[in-house]
Amino acid sequence: MYIIAGLGNPGREYVNTRHNVGFDVLDRFAAKENIPILEKRHKAVIGKGTVAGVKCILAKPWTYMNLSGECIRELVNFYKVDEKTELIVISDDVSLEPGHIRIRKKGSAGGHNGLKNIIANLGHDTFIRVKMGVGEKPAGWDLADHVLGRFSQKDREAVDQAAERAADAVRMIIAEGPDAAMNRYNGAPKEEKSYDSQV
């Protein structure tokens, strides 16, 4: 069984913000796999289904970003999954350009308060994460203002396309393992890679 958690903040005022791309990817993944996310349990809104023959729990923590770990800890304990291999966390990443995704099997929080709280609650940093690029904050900006802001139209289009790829990457993690997904999806979008190879 897998727990797939998309990070974000509940509430209409946070819809389409940079910090909520984890919710956006999970919604796309749920739509592709026909798994409604409607049930309120474990400090989250969850959905249950089967992906590539494997039972999955899809979860949007409803604790607000900075306390995401409380929800994740409760989910891991209740469903008794191995969080090191059966937990997938989808989050925003300011160190990646919009449109880029990166899959990792472990690592630091990198300044992300949601990941920091998950690491604190789990007691380790070994869990699969799918990071969505949202771009660095402009010079002089407060980080909170940046991640709680919205994308330009150009960046929004790039992020929407990346969200589709990220949803496919989550399915590949479940079906073929994280290494296969890392090899296929890490880095720039495919069209940028092919352009770079011609320069």
Phi, psi and omega in degrees: 000142176246144164254124180243112185246124172261126184272149179176187177244134176287156178114142184299328183292344181260357181299135178069013174279163180300322183292344185258014181294337175298317174299317183298315180295318180297321178298318179293318178298316180298319179295317180297323184264001179058049179241105178291139178252095190225339189274130180265108179207153173057041179060033183208169165254125188234162172223149181237137179192189180236131180233123180052038178079007182244133176294137182224145170249120176262132186221136168249106178304135183252022185267358196074152192309312190292347179243023182305327183297331179298316178293313183299316179300316180295318179296314181298317180294317185290316185268356174055045176270160172276102187297342180284337182232347186237018175241127177240122180246128181253125183215168174278158180215117183282349180274354178250144177291150175304133182101346179261146174232155178216130179254133179225152177262348176193174177146170181287173179287339180060032180083001181273117187294328177294312178296322179300318181289326176295314179300318180296320182284327179278331182086010177198170182244021181261093172203153183288132175228143175248112185260132180254123179293132176236359177089151180288153178289144177298152179304133178088351179277152169281137183300320180298318179298323181293309185287338177267004175270179183248160183283154165293166181300318180297313180293324180298319179296317179296319181290321178298318178294320178295325179296324176296315179294321180296321177297319176294324179295321178299318178297320180293323176302316182290318186280322189234352180102158184295327181298318178298318180291322178298316181297325185273322193250343183294140176104204184285159174303153187304321183293328177290322180297317182292326177294315180301323184290343181266350183277000000 
